[in-house]
Each structure stands twice: as C-alpha cells, then as structure tokens.
Tab-separated table of C-alpha atoms in Angstrom:
chain	number	residue	atom	x	y	z
A	137	MET	CA	197.914	252.069	65.516
A	138	THR	CA	196.783	253.261	68.087
A	139	ASP	CA	193.646	254.633	69.898
A	140	GLY	CA	194.852	258.109	70.777
A	141	GLY	CA	195.603	257.344	73.958
A	142	GLY	CA	199.272	255.777	73.602
A	143	SER	CA	200.868	253.483	71.233
A	144	ALA	CA	199.842	249.649	71.534
A	145	PRO	CA	201.334	246.830	69.202
A	146	PHE	CA	199.629	245.686	65.833
A	147	SER	CA	197.162	243.029	66.829
A	148	ALA	CA	195.632	240.539	63.975
A	149	PRO	CA	193.037	238.016	64.627
A	150	ASP	CA	193.841	234.740	63.889
A	151	ARG	CA	197.433	235.838	63.189
A	152	ASP	CA	196.566	236.972	59.614
A	153	PRO	CA	200.148	238.296	58.978
A	154	ASP	CA	201.786	234.379	59.714
A	155	ARG	CA	199.006	232.860	57.652
A	156	ILE	CA	199.024	235.046	54.522
A	157	ALA	CA	202.851	234.703	54.839
A	158	GLY	CA	202.791	231.091	54.359
A	159	ARG	CA	200.867	230.914	51.681
A	160	LEU	CA	202.424	233.880	49.519
A	161	PRO	CA	203.781	231.594	47.046
A	162	LEU	CA	200.271	230.396	46.230
A	163	LEU	CA	198.922	234.243	46.421
A	164	ARG	CA	201.762	235.121	44.381
A	165	ARG	CA	200.310	232.275	41.679
A	166	ARG	CA	196.940	233.699	41.938
A	167	ALA	CA	198.175	237.221	40.929
A	168	LEU	CA	200.042	235.695	38.039
A	169	VAL	CA	197.196	233.899	36.405
A	170	ALA	CA	195.267	236.704	36.761
A	171	ARG	CA	197.572	238.960	34.970
A	172	GLY	CA	197.975	236.069	32.452
A	173	VAL	CA	194.022	236.279	31.986
A	174	ARG	CA	194.129	239.698	31.085
A	175	ALA	CA	196.889	239.608	28.916
A	176	PHE	CA	194.774	236.516	27.121
A	177	PHE	CA	191.723	238.639	26.880
A	178	ASP	CA	193.488	241.892	25.593
A	179	ALA	CA	195.484	239.913	22.560
A	180	ARG	CA	191.879	238.951	21.557
A	181	GLY	CA	190.454	242.581	21.271
A	182	TYR	CA	188.009	241.821	24.195
A	183	LEU	CA	187.500	245.018	26.619
A	184	GLU	CA	187.105	244.525	30.385
A	185	VAL	CA	184.226	245.763	31.955
A	186	ASP	CA	183.065	246.374	35.657
A	187	THR	CA	178.953	245.976	36.762
A	188	PRO	CA	177.838	246.729	40.105
A	189	TYR	CA	177.813	244.392	42.459
A	190	ALA	CA	174.915	245.654	44.342
A	191	VAL	CA	171.829	244.712	42.129
A	192	PRO	CA	168.071	245.012	42.392
A	193	THR	CA	167.878	241.460	40.659
A	194	PRO	CA	170.543	239.107	41.835
A	195	GLY	CA	170.003	236.357	39.511
A	196	GLU	CA	167.428	233.688	38.535
A	197	GLU	CA	168.905	230.382	39.325
A	198	VAL	CA	166.810	228.334	41.793
A	199	HIS	CA	168.881	226.851	44.137
A	200	LEU	CA	171.039	229.543	44.833
A	201	LYS	CA	170.888	231.768	47.935
A	202	VAL	CA	171.694	235.302	47.637
A	203	PHE	CA	172.932	237.987	50.137
A	204	ARG	CA	170.250	240.960	50.756
A	205	THR	CA	171.243	244.613	51.353
A	206	GLU	CA	169.455	247.688	51.446
A	207	ARG	CA	170.234	251.062	49.628
A	208	ARG	CA	168.899	254.195	51.676
A	209	HIS	CA	168.586	257.428	49.335
A	210	HIS	CA	168.983	261.055	50.033
A	211	ASP	CA	164.878	261.717	50.628
A	212	GLY	CA	164.887	258.573	53.146
A	213	THR	CA	163.207	256.086	50.688
A	214	ARG	CA	164.481	252.540	50.984
A	215	GLU	CA	165.374	250.068	48.250
A	216	ALA	CA	166.177	246.309	48.471
A	217	LEU	CA	169.266	245.237	46.600
A	218	PHE	CA	171.065	241.769	46.564
A	219	LEU	CA	174.905	241.148	45.743
A	220	HIS	CA	174.975	239.492	42.877
A	221	THR	CA	175.421	235.830	42.068
A	222	SER	CA	177.179	236.417	38.422
A	223	PRO	CA	177.825	239.411	36.582
A	224	GLU	CA	175.731	237.747	33.420
A	225	PHE	CA	172.483	240.101	33.184
A	226	ALA	CA	174.664	243.061	33.430
A	227	MET	CA	177.238	242.292	30.625
A	228	LYS	CA	174.392	241.067	27.928
A	229	ARG	CA	173.378	244.322	28.435
A	230	ILE	CA	176.607	245.881	27.688
A	231	VAL	CA	177.131	243.067	24.588
A	232	ALA	CA	173.465	244.340	23.480
A	233	ALA	CA	174.510	248.056	23.576
A	234	THR	CA	177.824	247.479	21.790
A	235	GLY	CA	178.309	244.413	19.931
A	236	LEU	CA	181.608	244.083	21.454
A	237	PRO	CA	183.610	241.157	22.993
A	238	VAL	CA	183.658	241.876	26.669
A	239	PHE	CA	185.274	239.896	29.671
A	240	GLN	CA	185.172	241.177	33.748
A	241	MET	CA	186.779	238.885	36.637
A	242	ALA	CA	183.867	239.863	39.415
A	243	ARG	CA	183.902	238.926	42.955
A	244	VAL	CA	180.361	237.333	43.444
A	245	TRP	CA	178.217	235.809	46.328
A	246	ARG	CA	176.286	232.833	47.191
A	247	ASN	CA	174.760	232.532	50.519
A	248	GLU	CA	175.056	229.034	52.241
A	249	GLU	CA	177.712	227.898	50.361
A	250	GLY	CA	181.527	226.807	52.314
A	251	SER	CA	183.518	223.725	51.374
A	252	HIS	CA	187.510	222.998	50.273
A	253	LEU	CA	186.136	224.049	46.667
A	254	HIS	CA	183.308	226.836	47.847
A	255	ALA	CA	183.383	230.185	49.004
A	256	ALA	CA	180.396	232.365	49.893
A	257	GLU	CA	182.332	235.289	47.860
A	258	PHE	CA	184.529	234.583	45.300
A	259	THR	CA	185.817	235.784	41.625
A	260	MET	CA	183.887	234.643	38.781
A	261	LEU	CA	185.607	235.344	35.257
A	262	GLU	CA	183.290	236.053	32.790
A	263	TRP	CA	183.577	236.574	28.889
A	264	TYR	CA	181.052	237.059	25.993
A	265	ARG	CA	181.778	236.804	22.351
A	266	PRO	CA	179.466	238.063	19.767
A	267	GLY	CA	179.228	235.842	16.755
A	268	ALA	CA	180.776	232.831	18.865
A	269	SER	CA	179.195	229.245	18.487
A	270	LEU	CA	179.628	227.193	21.334
A	271	SER	CA	182.524	225.190	19.388
A	272	ALA	CA	183.962	228.315	18.952
A	273	LEU	CA	183.686	229.094	22.765
A	274	MET	CA	185.275	225.767	23.539
A	275	ASP	CA	188.272	226.078	21.515
A	276	GLU	CA	188.939	229.676	23.096
A	277	THR	CA	188.464	227.993	26.484
A	278	GLU	CA	190.866	225.835	25.795
A	279	ALA	CA	193.437	228.416	24.765
A	280	LEU	CA	192.910	229.748	28.298
A	281	LEU	CA	193.726	226.974	30.005
A	282	ARG	CA	196.793	226.338	28.011
A	283	ALA	CA	197.840	229.928	28.346
A	284	VAL	CA	197.672	229.893	32.007
A	285	LEU	CA	198.117	225.981	33.235
A	286	PRO	CA	201.294	224.142	32.713
A	287	PRO	CA	201.129	221.696	29.580
A	288	VAL	CA	201.016	218.109	32.022
A	289	PHE	CA	200.721	218.400	35.964
A	290	VAL	CA	199.323	216.250	38.422
A	291	PRO	CA	196.557	217.587	40.326
A	292	PRO	CA	197.182	217.486	44.173
A	293	GLY	CA	195.711	214.514	46.344
A	294	GLY	CA	191.842	215.060	46.697
A	295	LEU	CA	191.586	216.685	43.424
A	296	ALA	CA	192.149	213.593	41.560
A	297	ASP	CA	193.607	210.014	41.869
A	298	SER	CA	197.120	211.485	40.905
A	299	VAL	CA	196.569	210.793	37.054
A	300	PRO	CA	198.251	213.196	34.895
A	301	LEU	CA	196.322	215.819	33.581
A	302	ARG	CA	197.282	216.955	30.086
A	303	VAL	CA	196.006	220.709	28.691
A	304	ASP	CA	198.541	220.745	25.960
A	305	GLY	CA	196.144	218.155	23.521
A	306	PRO	CA	192.461	218.599	22.695
A	307	PHE	CA	189.566	218.478	25.241
A	308	GLU	CA	187.554	215.597	25.494
A	309	ARG	CA	184.220	216.752	24.264
A	310	LEU	CA	181.018	214.775	25.388
A	311	THR	CA	177.779	215.684	25.071
A	312	MET	CA	175.437	214.450	27.686
A	313	GLN	CA	173.518	212.014	25.855
A	314	GLU	CA	176.648	209.940	25.131
A	315	ALA	CA	178.058	210.837	28.767
A	316	PHE	CA	174.790	209.264	30.330
A	317	ALA	CA	174.952	206.298	28.019
A	318	ARG	CA	178.657	205.696	28.645
A	319	HIS	CA	179.030	206.267	32.654
A	320	ALA	CA	175.259	205.668	33.439
A	321	GLY	CA	174.362	203.129	31.405
A	322	VAL	CA	171.116	205.122	30.359
A	323	ASP	CA	169.574	206.632	27.129
A	324	LEU	CA	168.848	210.090	28.700
A	325	LEU	CA	166.851	211.787	26.566
A	326	PRO	CA	163.908	210.062	26.152
A	327	THR	CA	163.370	210.078	29.985
A	328	GLU	CA	163.063	213.575	30.473
A	329	GLY	CA	160.433	214.798	32.594
A	330	ASP	CA	159.547	210.917	34.033
A	331	ALA	CA	161.284	210.471	37.139
A	332	GLY	CA	160.385	206.597	36.842
A	333	ALA	CA	161.605	205.615	33.348
A	334	LEU	CA	164.792	207.469	34.513
A	335	ALA	CA	165.262	205.581	37.675
A	336	MET	CA	164.196	202.225	35.634
A	337	ALA	CA	167.373	203.061	33.173
A	338	ALA	CA	169.375	203.703	35.889
A	339	GLY	CA	168.673	200.453	37.698
A	340	CYS	CA	168.093	202.560	40.732
A	341	ALA	CA	165.156	203.708	43.432
A	342	LEU	CA	163.389	207.063	43.693
A	343	ARG	CA	163.713	208.303	46.743
A	344	ASP	CA	161.139	210.182	48.227
A	345	GLY	CA	159.327	213.310	46.665
A	346	GLU	CA	162.371	213.077	43.842
A	347	THR	CA	161.862	214.759	40.647
A	348	TRP	CA	163.077	214.085	36.966
A	349	GLU	CA	165.413	217.042	37.464
A	350	ASP	CA	166.875	215.959	41.053
A	351	LEU	CA	167.567	212.135	39.835
A	352	PHE	CA	169.111	213.396	36.808
A	353	PHE	CA	171.627	215.568	38.675
A	354	ARG	CA	171.976	212.799	41.666
A	355	LEU	CA	173.200	210.513	38.375
A	356	LEU	CA	175.369	213.177	37.156
A	357	MET	CA	177.188	214.040	40.336
A	358	GLU	CA	177.543	210.205	41.486
A	359	ARG	CA	178.232	208.464	38.050
A	360	VAL	CA	179.232	210.874	35.449
A	361	GLU	CA	181.090	213.498	36.943
A	362	PRO	CA	183.533	210.956	38.655
A	363	ALA	CA	184.934	209.698	35.278
A	364	ILE	CA	185.276	212.630	33.482
A	365	GLY	CA	187.714	215.286	33.097
A	366	ARG	CA	190.850	213.174	34.864
A	367	ASP	CA	193.594	213.036	32.205
A	368	ARG	CA	192.660	215.713	30.079
A	369	PRO	CA	189.291	218.408	30.316
A	370	THR	CA	186.527	217.823	29.332
A	371	PHE	CA	183.357	219.757	27.660
A	372	LEU	CA	180.057	218.513	28.848
A	373	THR	CA	177.338	219.351	26.119
A	374	HIS	CA	174.110	219.694	25.174
A	375	TRP	CA	171.876	219.368	28.256
A	376	PRO	CA	168.419	218.726	28.192
A	377	ALA	CA	166.185	221.092	27.057
A	378	SER	CA	164.745	221.598	30.761
A	379	GLN	CA	168.361	222.312	31.899
A	380	ALA	CA	168.784	225.130	29.266
A	381	ALA	CA	168.684	228.467	31.853
A	382	LEU	CA	169.410	230.780	29.752
A	383	ALA	CA	170.871	228.958	26.721
A	384	ARG	CA	168.849	228.639	22.883
A	385	ARG	CA	167.905	225.652	21.888
A	386	ASP	CA	169.675	223.308	19.636
A	387	PRO	CA	167.663	223.713	16.307
A	388	ASP	CA	169.271	220.061	15.074
A	389	ASP	CA	167.730	218.661	17.844
A	390	PRO	CA	165.277	220.570	20.111
A	391	ARG	CA	165.401	218.099	22.781
A	392	THR	CA	168.830	219.631	23.989
A	393	ALA	CA	170.056	223.276	24.884
A	394	LEU	CA	173.196	224.660	23.400
A	395	ARG	CA	174.809	224.719	26.722
A	396	PHE	CA	178.261	222.915	28.358
A	397	GLU	CA	179.882	222.622	31.629
A	398	LEU	CA	184.195	222.005	31.933
A	399	TYR	CA	185.329	219.397	34.245
A	400	ALA	CA	188.808	218.974	35.131
A	401	ALA	CA	190.693	217.405	37.934
A	402	GLY	CA	187.274	216.421	39.792
A	403	MET	CA	186.249	219.863	39.398
A	404	GLU	CA	183.543	221.624	37.739
A	405	LEU	CA	185.513	224.633	36.153
A	406	ALA	CA	183.189	226.317	33.831
A	407	ASN	CA	179.065	226.738	32.874
A	408	ALA	CA	178.566	228.411	29.046
A	409	PHE	CA	175.786	228.958	26.693
A	410	GLU	CA	175.257	229.604	23.227
A	411	GLU	CA	173.077	232.625	24.406
A	412	LEU	CA	169.356	232.953	24.057
A	413	THR	CA	168.002	236.124	22.604
A	414	ASP	CA	164.464	235.575	22.549
A	415	PRO	CA	163.089	238.121	25.501
A	416	VAL	CA	159.302	236.119	25.312
A	417	GLU	CA	160.976	232.602	25.695
A	418	GLN	CA	163.584	234.015	28.522
A	419	ARG	CA	160.334	235.630	30.542
A	420	ARG	CA	158.927	232.234	30.383
A	421	ARG	CA	161.728	230.482	31.508
A	422	PHE	CA	162.057	232.762	34.616
A	423	VAL	CA	158.307	233.044	35.403
A	424	ASP	CA	158.956	229.118	35.560
A	425	ASP	CA	161.590	229.429	37.525
A	426	ARG	CA	160.084	231.846	40.225
A	427	THR	CA	157.340	229.251	40.287
A	428	ARG	CA	159.513	226.620	41.343
A	429	ARG	CA	161.778	229.049	43.721
A	430	ALA	CA	158.489	229.638	45.383
A	431	ALA	CA	157.332	225.977	45.765
A	432	LEU	CA	160.530	225.206	47.408
A	433	TYR	CA	161.270	227.899	49.362
A	434	GLY	CA	158.094	229.396	50.119
A	435	ALA	CA	157.453	233.558	50.053
A	436	VAL	CA	160.295	235.116	52.248
A	437	PRO	CA	161.751	238.928	51.599
A	438	GLU	CA	165.197	236.916	50.687
A	439	LEU	CA	163.833	235.717	47.301
A	440	ASP	CA	161.587	238.721	46.588
A	441	TRP	CA	163.428	240.419	43.905
A	442	PRO	CA	161.530	242.433	40.003
A	443	MET	CA	162.290	240.666	37.168
A	444	ASP	CA	165.324	242.589	35.351
A	445	GLU	CA	163.034	244.202	32.650
A	446	ALA	CA	166.547	245.677	31.510
A	447	LEU	CA	167.745	242.461	30.627
A	448	LEU	CA	164.778	241.346	29.021
A	449	ALA	CA	164.345	244.675	26.919
A	450	ALA	CA	168.674	244.389	26.232
A	451	LEU	CA	167.975	240.286	24.833
A	452	ALA	CA	165.553	241.874	21.694
A	453	HIS	CA	169.038	243.413	20.815
A	454	LEU	CA	171.784	241.002	21.482
A	455	PRO	CA	173.431	239.414	18.628
A	456	PRO	CA	174.392	235.933	18.689
A	457	CYS	CA	176.569	235.117	20.803
A	458	ALA	CA	178.076	232.739	23.175
A	459	GLY	CA	179.156	233.519	26.779
A	460	ILE	CA	180.868	231.800	30.384
A	461	ALA	CA	180.942	231.928	33.710
A	462	LEU	CA	184.341	230.248	34.891
A	463	GLY	CA	185.768	229.972	38.386
A	464	PHE	CA	188.495	231.997	38.878
A	465	ASP	CA	189.424	230.824	41.752
A	466	ARG	CA	189.450	226.993	40.820
A	467	LEU	CA	191.715	227.969	37.902
A	468	VAL	CA	194.159	229.343	40.633
A	469	MET	CA	193.466	226.284	42.546
A	470	LEU	CA	194.956	223.727	39.656
A	471	ALA	CA	197.426	226.412	38.929
A	472	ALA	CA	198.867	226.995	42.316
A	473	GLY	CA	198.394	222.593	43.439
A	474	THR	CA	196.239	223.481	45.964
A	475	THR	CA	192.970	221.349	47.192
A	476	ARG	CA	191.475	224.191	49.625
A	477	ILE	CA	189.840	227.466	47.761
A	478	ASN	CA	190.580	229.146	51.221
A	479	ASP	CA	194.516	228.774	50.028
A	480	ILE	CA	194.512	231.260	47.545
A	481	LEU	CA	192.230	233.546	48.902
A	482	TRP	CA	193.850	236.738	50.250
A	483	LEU	CA	191.692	236.899	53.172
A	484	ALA	CA	189.367	233.918	53.885
C-alpha cells in the first residue's frame, strides 16, 4: 500500500500477520465448525436468515450494556439505533410470519464485556423450531454438539479439571430445583422472592442491598455451576418463574419457567426457551425489566429505546416453538482446545 507519493512496505499494528499465522490451525477449526453447523441445519430443513444488526430496540435484558449509534436520513433527520445484543426479536418476527424453522449465525454486541470467555463483539448461533418442546430442543442441541465435537475429549486446562468430557452419550438434565438441592443444599422454589429465607437455607449471610435474585445468581455461580457439565454437558432446566425472561411458564408447575441453560467444561454455552406467545404477558415483563433497569442505572440516552412493538404484534401469530441462543465462539473453543476466546477470533 502506498500514500501516492512512493512505495512503502506494508505495516500492520501488533504484527497481525504473525499473530494470525500462529493461530491459523485454530481459525481453520473455526471455519470447519461453521461449515458443520450449516450442514446440520440444512439437513434438518432449517432456513438460514439474516436480520439487521443496527436496530431501534437492542433487547430488554436488565444487565446487558449496549452500543449506541445513529442513522442520518437523507432529509437530515436522525434516528438512534443500537447494535443488537441478540437477533431474537427479529427472528421471532420471521417465524411468526412464515411458520418456518430458522437459524442464524449473527454478530452481536454487548458493551463492557471482556475476559478469556467474553468478547464485546461475538457470534451467536440462534435457531427457532416451530412445534418443538423444550425437551425436543434439548435433543436437537445434543445432536448438534455430537455433529461438531469429538465424541470424547479432555478440555484444555482452565476450562475444566482435565476430566474427559463425553458428548457421545445422553447429556445430564437437571432442574434448577434439583441442582440447588444437590449442590447448594437449598430447597429453592419455596424461597423465591424472599432473600432472607434463601440466605438462611443456604447458610450464608446477605450482602448489603442483596436481593433474592442477586443471591440466587451468587449461589448459582459459586455452588452450582462449578459442579455441573464436567464429565458430560448439563442442561439446567425449569428456572424460577421470576427468571422466565421470554419463556412461558410450565403449566405443570407455574413456579417454574420452561427455560434451560447448557453447561460444558466449566462454560455456559447456551440459553433456551419454550417461547412465550402471549403479547400482554410479554409487555408486562418488558415494563418490569425497564423499571428495574432505570432503578439500577438511571435514565441515560444509552438505555433509552422504544418498546419493540413489531415483536409484540408478532407474538400473537407466533406458533408454539422453542428457541435457543448458543455462543458459537465458545463452541469453537471446545472444538479447538483453547481457553481464550481471542484465540479463535480472526482479529481480536
């Protein structure tokens, strides 16, 4: 490359050519996993879709931080947009309009995130299957991991304790109630909403200002997550109803939501719902989320976006279905045998 005044040698910051060359085997594995994912869904009749990345409403999760941008229209008007934290809202609109099973490998953005497992910009594999139950979605997720991972492998140090992880047999399926009883010694569901009762049951002290939800996630991270998904992946299912997000409640036990997270080798890999199709209930949950977000973070432009009315209108037409968001980069980390997400990103 030259500046027009003569030739100059190519120069890249931080010697990108050397860094990419050294990681090329891992990056080739990334490409192979992506090819395997697409082949898996093609064989099952899914349609690959693309949805906008810059959107008026990035999501409604209380604690996720977003990237804000702006669209300038030809007439001089300006519109606030956000880089989405998930393609979920848009993909549900497509399912509602078509009734088709769809998948997407989308770039997503979550601000203020960064660690050996987190990147502010990463790839989310999401798919939605009309007519599927939560159990059927777990079956399909197992099949996907078997299709792209070795049947038995030892995760790299730092992800797990060098215990062989098997994906060639049934994954563990554990309800949240069972998991807390087994690994935290807590009868969880009767305590919901009562932080003191949960602290007493867990034999721990409440921290200043700690809510039931705060303590629930502290116990989940400190006692439950380190004990699951070691020798085989674990589906952690039937979350307390207050943690339903966009999932419908279990009609057999309304204290719980039809939601699961998948854990393997010390990592959370996926979050899934049997989808809520009631727009009135979903609007109520969004309003609650906004109230909590405002109480925690205040009223600032970075958190000011309109309700996604297009999604709420579509929910009335959404067929019964289940959907899942799986961290593609973390799946590649397992396949490539590395502990750092930056190792499997082309330019980190």
